[in-house]
């Protein structure tokens, strides 16, 4: 499934890089994960190794003390990442300012502290577990994250940036409500277990 629909692990595009410190020992990276608001940015991986899980910004495991990770979900009124703004305030060129809000872009800011023992292979490939785009539900008239296939299809049909851009009056919301209800029906997971386990259709 695609990022706008599901929860999946994705990497992204590096849109900013700079160094600070008297010996350029700090590397600052901004990695865009999605060109729209997302519900959640979860676990962060450096290459294939877990670097952060849960809340907070301090990396874990062997990255403890060598990485800080900050997340922005990409809402339309998104504010500047203040940690990056403060870290680059003394730069002559390339400073991150209050104008750098990346509104509508979900991203992570990574601050790495140089170590040839921790980052043996250089700059790691950063990826994250992302819960995708919020979609409109005509049953409740609300917009929220959902893996419901009918709602995701409706979002694709109506999205003017990433989809077909159909107007709301071109959409049969009665049919989509029926389809969404079918998708939400609970079905038993096979093979049969005791006790039985269920999931949405």
PDB file of C-alpha atoms in Angstrom:
ATOM      1  CA  UNK A   1       0.000   0.000   0.000  1.00  0.00           C
ATOM      2  CA  UNK A   2       1.082   3.580  -0.601  1.00  0.00           C
ATOM      3  CA  UNK A   3       2.166   6.083   2.032  1.00  0.00           C
ATOM      4  CA  UNK A   4      -0.937   8.279   1.782  1.00  0.00           C
ATOM      5  CA  UNK A   5      -3.053   5.267   2.764  1.00  0.00           C
ATOM      6  CA  UNK A   6      -1.314   2.982   5.232  1.00  0.00           C
ATOM      7  CA  UNK A   7       1.205   2.710   7.984  1.00  0.00           C
ATOM      8  CA  UNK A   8       4.517   1.820   6.435  1.00  0.00           C
ATOM      9  CA  UNK A   9       8.249   2.335   6.781  1.00  0.00           C
ATOM     10  CA  UNK A  10       9.554   4.963   4.379  1.00  0.00           C
ATOM     11  CA  UNK A  11      12.684   6.944   3.720  1.00  0.00           C
ATOM     12  CA  UNK A  12      12.593  10.386   2.163  1.00  0.00           C
ATOM     13  CA  UNK A  13      14.362  13.216   0.412  1.00  0.00           C
ATOM     14  CA  UNK A  14      17.127  15.156   2.143  1.00  0.00           C
ATOM     15  CA  UNK A  15      16.073  18.787   1.723  1.00  0.00           C
ATOM     16  CA  UNK A  16      18.594  20.450   4.044  1.00  0.00           C
ATOM     17  CA  UNK A  17      22.080  19.691   5.317  1.00  0.00           C
ATOM     18  CA  UNK A  18      24.536  21.833   7.263  1.00  0.00           C
ATOM     19  CA  UNK A  19      27.254  21.578   9.878  1.00  0.00           C
ATOM     20  CA  UNK A  20      27.942  23.548  13.044  1.00  0.00           C
ATOM     21  CA  UNK A  21      30.494  23.477  15.845  1.00  0.00           C
ATOM     22  CA  UNK A  22      34.068  24.670  16.048  1.00  0.00           C
ATOM     23  CA  UNK A  23      35.229  21.578  14.191  1.00  0.00           C
ATOM     24  CA  UNK A  24      31.995  20.997  12.236  1.00  0.00           C
ATOM     25  CA  UNK A  25      31.255  18.146  14.589  1.00  0.00           C
ATOM     26  CA  UNK A  26      27.473  18.509  14.326  1.00  0.00           C
ATOM     27  CA  UNK A  27      25.612  17.501  11.181  1.00  0.00           C
ATOM     28  CA  UNK A  28      22.059  18.755  10.682  1.00  0.00           C
ATOM     29  CA  UNK A  29      19.726  16.939   8.286  1.00  0.00           C
ATOM     30  CA  UNK A  30      16.128  17.588   7.298  1.00  0.00           C
ATOM     31  CA  UNK A  31      14.458  14.651   5.573  1.00  0.00           C
ATOM     32  CA  UNK A  32      11.026  15.110   4.002  1.00  0.00           C
ATOM     33  CA  UNK A  33       8.891  11.987   4.393  1.00  0.00           C
ATOM     34  CA  UNK A  34       5.613  13.062   2.740  1.00  0.00           C
ATOM     35  CA  UNK A  35       4.263  16.030   0.815  1.00  0.00           C
ATOM     36  CA  UNK A  36       1.170  16.233   3.014  1.00  0.00           C
ATOM     37  CA  UNK A  37       0.176  16.073   6.663  1.00  0.00           C
ATOM     38  CA  UNK A  38       0.444  12.631   8.270  1.00  0.00           C
ATOM     39  CA  UNK A  39      -1.174  11.169  11.349  1.00  0.00           C
ATOM     40  CA  UNK A  40       2.022  10.019  13.049  1.00  0.00           C
ATOM     41  CA  UNK A  41       5.759   9.582  12.645  1.00  0.00           C
ATOM     42  CA  UNK A  42       6.773   6.637  14.794  1.00  0.00           C
ATOM     43  CA  UNK A  43       9.979   4.621  15.100  1.00  0.00           C
ATOM     44  CA  UNK A  44      13.080   5.999  13.385  1.00  0.00           C
ATOM     45  CA  UNK A  45      15.764   3.796  11.836  1.00  0.00           C
ATOM     46  CA  UNK A  46      19.361   4.577  10.877  1.00  0.00           C
ATOM     47  CA  UNK A  47      20.067   2.159   8.055  1.00  0.00           C
ATOM     48  CA  UNK A  48      18.287  -0.941   9.403  1.00  0.00           C
ATOM     49  CA  UNK A  49      18.953  -0.244  13.081  1.00  0.00           C
ATOM     50  CA  UNK A  50      16.330   1.192  15.427  1.00  0.00           C
ATOM     51  CA  UNK A  51      17.453   4.651  16.548  1.00  0.00           C
ATOM     52  CA  UNK A  52      14.332   5.998  18.268  1.00  0.00           C
ATOM     53  CA  UNK A  53      11.094   4.498  19.481  1.00  0.00           C
ATOM     54  CA  UNK A  54       8.222   6.224  21.217  1.00  0.00           C
ATOM     55  CA  UNK A  55       8.189   9.825  22.329  1.00  0.00           C
ATOM     56  CA  UNK A  56      11.162  12.063  22.955  1.00  0.00           C
ATOM     57  CA  UNK A  57      14.094  13.136  20.813  1.00  0.00           C
ATOM     58  CA  UNK A  58      17.129  11.378  22.286  1.00  0.00           C
ATOM     59  CA  UNK A  59      18.344   8.458  20.182  1.00  0.00           C
ATOM     60  CA  UNK A  60      18.724   5.067  21.809  1.00  0.00           C
ATOM     61  CA  UNK A  61      21.029   2.060  21.690  1.00  0.00           C
ATOM     62  CA  UNK A  62      24.486   2.692  20.314  1.00  0.00           C
ATOM     63  CA  UNK A  63      23.295   6.073  18.998  1.00  0.00           C
ATOM     64  CA  UNK A  64      22.688   7.369  22.548  1.00  0.00           C
ATOM     65  CA  UNK A  65      24.405  10.724  22.916  1.00  0.00           C
ATOM     66  CA  UNK A  66      25.202  10.926  19.204  1.00  0.00           C
ATOM     67  CA  UNK A  67      21.826  11.736  17.658  1.00  0.00           C
ATOM     68  CA  UNK A  68      18.771  13.867  18.323  1.00  0.00           C
ATOM     69  CA  UNK A  69      15.590  13.376  16.304  1.00  0.00           C
ATOM     70  CA  UNK A  70      12.670  15.791  15.980  1.00  0.00           C
ATOM     71  CA  UNK A  71       9.447  15.187  14.044  1.00  0.00           C
ATOM     72  CA  UNK A  72       7.055  17.491  12.197  1.00  0.00           C
ATOM     73  CA  UNK A  73       3.731  16.117  10.929  1.00  0.00           C
ATOM     74  CA  UNK A  74       3.226  18.624   8.115  1.00  0.00           C
ATOM     75  CA  UNK A  75       0.032  20.468   8.991  1.00  0.00           C
ATOM     76  CA  UNK A  76      -0.848  23.627   7.093  1.00  0.00           C
ATOM     77  CA  UNK A  77      -0.007  25.917  10.032  1.00  0.00           C
ATOM     78  CA  UNK A  78       3.227  24.145  10.943  1.00  0.00           C
ATOM     79  CA  UNK A  79       5.745  26.273  12.868  1.00  0.00           C
ATOM     80  CA  UNK A  80       9.508  26.332  12.510  1.00  0.00           C
ATOM     81  CA  UNK A  81      11.582  23.514  14.023  1.00  0.00           C
ATOM     82  CA  UNK A  82      12.992  25.626  16.860  1.00  0.00           C
ATOM     83  CA  UNK A  83      15.832  23.236  17.723  1.00  0.00           C
ATOM     84  CA  UNK A  84      17.242  23.519  14.209  1.00  0.00           C
ATOM     85  CA  UNK A  85      16.635  27.270  14.152  1.00  0.00           C
ATOM     86  CA  UNK A  86      18.650  27.687  17.361  1.00  0.00           C
ATOM     87  CA  UNK A  87      21.406  25.296  16.270  1.00  0.00           C
ATOM     88  CA  UNK A  88      22.076  27.182  13.011  1.00  0.00           C
ATOM     89  CA  UNK A  89      21.486  30.752  14.240  1.00  0.00           C
ATOM     90  CA  UNK A  90      25.194  31.652  14.061  1.00  0.00           C
ATOM     91  CA  UNK A  91      25.693  30.478  10.474  1.00  0.00           C
ATOM     92  CA  UNK A  92      26.404  33.145   7.883  1.00  0.00           C
ATOM     93  CA  UNK A  93      24.871  31.095   5.091  1.00  0.00           C
ATOM     94  CA  UNK A  94      22.288  28.336   5.277  1.00  0.00           C
ATOM     95  CA  UNK A  95      20.729  29.146   8.631  1.00  0.00           C
ATOM     96  CA  UNK A  96      17.287  27.712   9.336  1.00  0.00           C
ATOM     97  CA  UNK A  97      14.957  30.595  10.198  1.00  0.00           C
ATOM     98  CA  UNK A  98      11.366  31.173  11.274  1.00  0.00           C
ATOM     99  CA  UNK A  99      10.477  31.366   7.569  1.00  0.00           C
ATOM    100  CA  UNK A 100      11.482  27.719   7.110  1.00  0.00           C
ATOM    101  CA  UNK A 101       8.246  26.081   8.197  1.00  0.00           C
ATOM    102  CA  UNK A 102       7.784  23.434   5.483  1.00  0.00           C
ATOM    103  CA  UNK A 103       4.034  23.764   5.812  1.00  0.00           C
ATOM    104  CA  UNK A 104       2.258  20.758   4.330  1.00  0.00           C
ATOM    105  CA  UNK A 105       5.416  18.612   4.454  1.00  0.00           C
ATOM    106  CA  UNK A 106       5.972  15.890   7.044  1.00  0.00           C
ATOM    107  CA  UNK A 107       9.653  15.666   7.947  1.00  0.00           C
ATOM    108  CA  UNK A 108      12.255  14.755  10.534  1.00  0.00           C
ATOM    109  CA  UNK A 109      15.173  16.873  11.690  1.00  0.00           C
ATOM    110  CA  UNK A 110      18.221  14.836  12.671  1.00  0.00           C
ATOM    111  CA  UNK A 111      21.222  16.239  14.553  1.00  0.00           C
ATOM    112  CA  UNK A 112      24.229  13.917  14.464  1.00  0.00           C
ATOM    113  CA  UNK A 113      27.361  14.282  16.568  1.00  0.00           C
ATOM    114  CA  UNK A 114      30.492  13.119  14.757  1.00  0.00           C
ATOM    115  CA  UNK A 115      31.902   9.724  15.729  1.00  0.00           C
ATOM    116  CA  UNK A 116      33.924   7.429  13.512  1.00  0.00           C
ATOM    117  CA  UNK A 117      32.995   4.584  15.876  1.00  0.00           C
ATOM    118  CA  UNK A 118      29.220   5.084  15.766  1.00  0.00           C
ATOM    119  CA  UNK A 119      28.813   6.155  12.133  1.00  0.00           C
ATOM    120  CA  UNK A 120      31.343   3.807  10.597  1.00  0.00           C
ATOM    121  CA  UNK A 121      29.721   3.920   7.146  1.00  0.00           C
ATOM    122  CA  UNK A 122      29.145   7.661   7.131  1.00  0.00           C
ATOM    123  CA  UNK A 123      25.751   9.361   7.097  1.00  0.00           C
ATOM    124  CA  UNK A 124      23.065   6.730   7.766  1.00  0.00           C
ATOM    125  CA  UNK A 125      20.008   6.224   5.600  1.00  0.00           C
ATOM    126  CA  UNK A 126      17.130   7.513   7.726  1.00  0.00           C
ATOM    127  CA  UNK A 127      13.697   5.901   7.544  1.00  0.00           C
ATOM    128  CA  UNK A 128      10.575   6.109   9.674  1.00  0.00           C
ATOM    129  CA  UNK A 129       7.356   4.272  10.414  1.00  0.00           C
ATOM    130  CA  UNK A 130       4.693   6.676   9.155  1.00  0.00           C
ATOM    131  CA  UNK A 131       0.933   6.570   9.537  1.00  0.00           C
ATOM    132  CA  UNK A 132      -0.208   8.117   6.315  1.00  0.00           C
ATOM    133  CA  UNK A 133      -2.531  10.810   5.108  1.00  0.00           C
ATOM    134  CA  UNK A 134      -5.732  11.809   6.869  1.00  0.00           C
ATOM    135  CA  UNK A 135      -8.826  11.043   4.781  1.00  0.00           C
ATOM    136  CA  UNK A 136     -12.399  12.275   4.813  1.00  0.00           C
ATOM    137  CA  UNK A 137     -15.118   9.932   6.089  1.00  0.00           C
ATOM    138  CA  UNK A 138     -18.576  10.843   4.716  1.00  0.00           C
ATOM    139  CA  UNK A 139     -20.196   8.704   7.421  1.00  0.00           C
ATOM    140  CA  UNK A 140     -19.010  11.036  10.181  1.00  0.00           C
ATOM    141  CA  UNK A 141     -18.030  14.164   8.195  1.00  0.00           C
ATOM    142  CA  UNK A 142     -14.609  14.009   9.864  1.00  0.00           C
ATOM    143  CA  UNK A 143     -11.073  13.821   8.498  1.00  0.00           C
ATOM    144  CA  UNK A 144      -8.651  11.444  10.218  1.00  0.00           C
ATOM    145  CA  UNK A 145      -6.162   8.663   9.537  1.00  0.00           C
ATOM    146  CA  UNK A 146      -7.731   5.457   8.260  1.00  0.00           C
ATOM    147  CA  UNK A 147      -6.627   2.310   6.463  1.00  0.00           C
ATOM    148  CA  UNK A 148     -10.200   1.775   5.238  1.00  0.00           C
ATOM    149  CA  UNK A 149      -9.789   0.980   1.530  1.00  0.00           C
ATOM    150  CA  UNK A 150     -13.029   2.686   0.470  1.00  0.00           C
ATOM    151  CA  UNK A 151     -12.126   5.933   2.239  1.00  0.00           C
ATOM    152  CA  UNK A 152      -8.614   5.861   0.792  1.00  0.00           C
ATOM    153  CA  UNK A 153     -10.027   5.371  -2.704  1.00  0.00           C
ATOM    154  CA  UNK A 154     -12.399   8.285  -2.171  1.00  0.00           C
ATOM    155  CA  UNK A 155      -9.482  10.450  -1.060  1.00  0.00           C
ATOM    156  CA  UNK A 156      -7.499   9.533  -4.185  1.00  0.00           C
ATOM    157  CA  UNK A 157     -10.438  10.406  -6.423  1.00  0.00           C
ATOM    158  CA  UNK A 158     -10.976  13.821  -4.800  1.00  0.00           C
ATOM    159  CA  UNK A 159      -7.403  14.921  -4.059  1.00  0.00           C
ATOM    160  CA  UNK A 160      -6.444  17.653  -6.514  1.00  0.00           C
ATOM    161  CA  UNK A 161      -2.709  17.337  -5.835  1.00  0.00           C
ATOM    162  CA  UNK A 162      -2.038  13.591  -5.657  1.00  0.00           C
ATOM    163  CA  UNK A 163      -5.213  12.141  -7.132  1.00  0.00           C
ATOM    164  CA  UNK A 164      -7.892  12.668  -9.756  1.00  0.00           C
ATOM    165  CA  UNK A 165      -9.212  15.976  -8.426  1.00  0.00           C
ATOM    166  CA  UNK A 166     -12.915  15.133  -8.777  1.00  0.00           C
ATOM    167  CA  UNK A 167     -15.393  17.559  -7.273  1.00  0.00           C
ATOM    168  CA  UNK A 168     -17.478  16.397  -4.310  1.00  0.00           C
ATOM    169  CA  UNK A 169     -20.650  16.483  -6.423  1.00  0.00           C
ATOM    170  CA  UNK A 170     -19.064  13.904  -8.732  1.00  0.00           C
ATOM    171  CA  UNK A 171     -18.699  11.440  -5.841  1.00  0.00           C
ATOM    172  CA  UNK A 172     -21.473   9.049  -4.810  1.00  0.00           C
ATOM    173  CA  UNK A 173     -20.974   9.288  -1.052  1.00  0.00           C
ATOM    174  CA  UNK A 174     -23.901   6.952  -0.371  1.00  0.00           C
ATOM    175  CA  UNK A 175     -22.047   4.189  -2.220  1.00  0.00           C
ATOM    176  CA  UNK A 176     -18.794   5.057  -0.450  1.00  0.00           C
ATOM    177  CA  UNK A 177     -20.493   4.880   2.945  1.00  0.00           C
ATOM    178  CA  UNK A 178     -21.786   1.400   2.144  1.00  0.00           C
ATOM    179  CA  UNK A 179     -18.353   0.322   0.903  1.00  0.00           C
ATOM    180  CA  UNK A 180     -16.630   1.806   3.956  1.00  0.00           C
ATOM    181  CA  UNK A 181     -18.965  -0.100   6.272  1.00  0.00           C
ATOM    182  CA  UNK A 182     -18.176  -3.345   4.434  1.00  0.00           C
ATOM    183  CA  UNK A 183     -14.442  -2.630   4.776  1.00  0.00           C
ATOM    184  CA  UNK A 184     -14.910  -2.116   8.527  1.00  0.00           C
ATOM    185  CA  UNK A 185     -16.631  -5.482   9.005  1.00  0.00           C
ATOM    186  CA  UNK A 186     -14.707  -7.866  11.229  1.00  0.00           C
ATOM    187  CA  UNK A 187     -13.538 -11.108   9.630  1.00  0.00           C
ATOM    188  CA  UNK A 188     -11.765 -14.011  11.278  1.00  0.00           C
ATOM    189  CA  UNK A 189      -8.053 -14.309  10.567  1.00  0.00           C
ATOM    190  CA  UNK A 190      -7.017 -17.647   9.094  1.00  0.00           C
ATOM    191  CA  UNK A 191      -5.709 -20.117  10.037  1.00  0.00           C
ATOM    192  CA  UNK A 192      -8.231 -20.395  12.861  1.00  0.00           C
ATOM    193  CA  UNK A 193      -6.818 -19.802  16.331  1.00  0.00           C
ATOM    194  CA  UNK A 194      -8.192 -20.285  19.830  1.00  0.00           C
ATOM    195  CA  UNK A 195      -9.291 -17.795  20.864  1.00  0.00           C
ATOM    196  CA  UNK A 196     -10.238 -16.522  17.424  1.00  0.00           C
ATOM    197  CA  UNK A 197      -8.608 -13.342  16.129  1.00  0.00           C
ATOM    198  CA  UNK A 198     -10.367 -10.807  13.947  1.00  0.00           C
ATOM    199  CA  UNK A 199      -9.449  -7.860  11.739  1.00  0.00           C
ATOM    200  CA  UNK A 200     -11.245  -5.369   9.505  1.00  0.00           C
ATOM    201  CA  UNK A 201     -12.108  -6.728   6.086  1.00  0.00           C
TER     202      UNK A 201
END
